GROMACS .gro file of C-alpha atoms in nm:
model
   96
    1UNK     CA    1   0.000   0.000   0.000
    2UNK     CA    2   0.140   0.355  -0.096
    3UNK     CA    3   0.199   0.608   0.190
    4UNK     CA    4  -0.043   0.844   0.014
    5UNK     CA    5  -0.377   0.592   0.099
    6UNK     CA    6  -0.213   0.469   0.468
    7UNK     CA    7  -0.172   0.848   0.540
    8UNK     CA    8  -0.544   0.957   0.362
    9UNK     CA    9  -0.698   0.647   0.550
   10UNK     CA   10  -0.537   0.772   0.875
   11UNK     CA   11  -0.701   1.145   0.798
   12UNK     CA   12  -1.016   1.005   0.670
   13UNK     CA   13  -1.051   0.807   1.012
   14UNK     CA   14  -0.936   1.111   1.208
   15UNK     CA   15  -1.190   1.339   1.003
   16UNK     CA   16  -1.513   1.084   0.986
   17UNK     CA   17  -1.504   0.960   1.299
   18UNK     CA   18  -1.438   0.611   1.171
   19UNK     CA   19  -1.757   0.553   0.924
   20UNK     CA   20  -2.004   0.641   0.691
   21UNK     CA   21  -2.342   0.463   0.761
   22UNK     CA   22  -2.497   0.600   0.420
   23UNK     CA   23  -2.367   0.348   0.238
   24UNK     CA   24  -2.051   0.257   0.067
   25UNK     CA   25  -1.806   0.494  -0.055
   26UNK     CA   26  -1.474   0.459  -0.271
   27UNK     CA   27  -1.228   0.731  -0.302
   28UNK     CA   28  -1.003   0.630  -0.624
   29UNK     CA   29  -0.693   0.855  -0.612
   30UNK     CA   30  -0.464   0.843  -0.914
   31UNK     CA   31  -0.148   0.628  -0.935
   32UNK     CA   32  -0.199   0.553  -0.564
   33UNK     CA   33  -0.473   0.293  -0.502
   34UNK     CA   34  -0.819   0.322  -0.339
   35UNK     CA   35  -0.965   0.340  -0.006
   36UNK     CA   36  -1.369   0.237   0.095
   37UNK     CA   37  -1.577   0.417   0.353
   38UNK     CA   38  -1.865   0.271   0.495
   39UNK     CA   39  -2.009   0.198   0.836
   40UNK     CA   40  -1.703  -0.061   0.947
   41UNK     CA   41  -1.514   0.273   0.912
   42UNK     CA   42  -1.207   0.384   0.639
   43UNK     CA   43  -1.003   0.153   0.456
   44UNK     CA   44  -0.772   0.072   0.136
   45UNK     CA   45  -0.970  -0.176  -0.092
   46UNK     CA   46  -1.107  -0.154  -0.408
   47UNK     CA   47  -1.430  -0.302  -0.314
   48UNK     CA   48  -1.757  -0.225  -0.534
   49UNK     CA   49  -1.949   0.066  -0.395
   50UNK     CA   50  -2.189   0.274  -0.442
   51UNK     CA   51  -2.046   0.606  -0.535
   52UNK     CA   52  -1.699   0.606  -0.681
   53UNK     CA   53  -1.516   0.993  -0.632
   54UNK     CA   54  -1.221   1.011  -0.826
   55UNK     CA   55  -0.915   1.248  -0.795
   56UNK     CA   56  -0.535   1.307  -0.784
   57UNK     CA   57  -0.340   1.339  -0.498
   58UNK     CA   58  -0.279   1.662  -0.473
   59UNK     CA   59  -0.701   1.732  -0.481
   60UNK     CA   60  -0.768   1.486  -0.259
   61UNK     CA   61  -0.472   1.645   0.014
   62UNK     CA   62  -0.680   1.971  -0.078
   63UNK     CA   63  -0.998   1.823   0.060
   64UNK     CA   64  -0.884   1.663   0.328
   65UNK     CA   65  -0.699   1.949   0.476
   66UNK     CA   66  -1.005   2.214   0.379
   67UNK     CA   67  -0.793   2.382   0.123
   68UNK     CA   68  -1.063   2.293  -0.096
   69UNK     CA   69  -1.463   2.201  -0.071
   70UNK     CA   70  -1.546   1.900  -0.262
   71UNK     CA   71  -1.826   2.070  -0.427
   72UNK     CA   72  -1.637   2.328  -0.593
   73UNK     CA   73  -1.371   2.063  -0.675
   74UNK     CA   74  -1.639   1.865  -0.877
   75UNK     CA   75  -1.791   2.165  -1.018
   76UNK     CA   76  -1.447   2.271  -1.131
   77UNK     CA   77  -1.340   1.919  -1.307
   78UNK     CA   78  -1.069   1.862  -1.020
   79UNK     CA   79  -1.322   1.570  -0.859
   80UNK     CA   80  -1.497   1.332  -1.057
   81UNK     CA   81  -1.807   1.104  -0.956
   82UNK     CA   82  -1.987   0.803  -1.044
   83UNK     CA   83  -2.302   0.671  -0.916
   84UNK     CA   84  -2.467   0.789  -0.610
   85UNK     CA   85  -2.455   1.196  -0.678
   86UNK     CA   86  -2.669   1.195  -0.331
   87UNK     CA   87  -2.481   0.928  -0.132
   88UNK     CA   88  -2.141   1.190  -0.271
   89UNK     CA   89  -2.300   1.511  -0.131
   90UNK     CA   90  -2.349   1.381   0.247
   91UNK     CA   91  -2.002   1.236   0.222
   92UNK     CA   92  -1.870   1.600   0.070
   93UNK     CA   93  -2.070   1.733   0.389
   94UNK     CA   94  -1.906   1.490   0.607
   95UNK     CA   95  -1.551   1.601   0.457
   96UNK     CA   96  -1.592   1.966   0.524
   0.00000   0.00000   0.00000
């Protein structure tokens, strides 16, 4: 596993309070791996889910840290998403 996902599952944990009882999440970031979120909490997998948000590094540091809302990092092409646009939103909430 890359440092980037240990370190974003570390922050994710840190930052959702160790789940997401929506549903299932899956954070893809770019030449690093992937990491699910559901309601047993953050973790690097590549399971099937039921939104899929995609971005680089760089974006996804951005969000985690606040440098950057995840809505204006989909509306500006930075963040892509598939599936769930609903299930995304709460878990953009849940980010900022």
């Amino acid at each position: 596993m890359s440092d980037v996902i240990t370190a974003a599952v570390a922050a994710l944990n840190e930052k959702m309070g160790g789940g997401f009882d929506a549903g299932t999440a899956k954070f893809v970031i770019e030449g690093e791996g992937a990491i699910i979120v559901d309601g047993d909490g953050v973790r690097a997998g590549d399971d099937e889910a039921d939104v899929t948000l995609t971005a680089d590094a760089d974006v996804f540091e951005d969000m985690l840290s606040g440098n950057l809302n995840p809505t204006t990092a989909f509306m500006t092409g930075k963040l892509s998403v598939d599936g769930n646009m609903g299930l995304a939103m709460q878990l953009g909430s849940a980010l900022a």
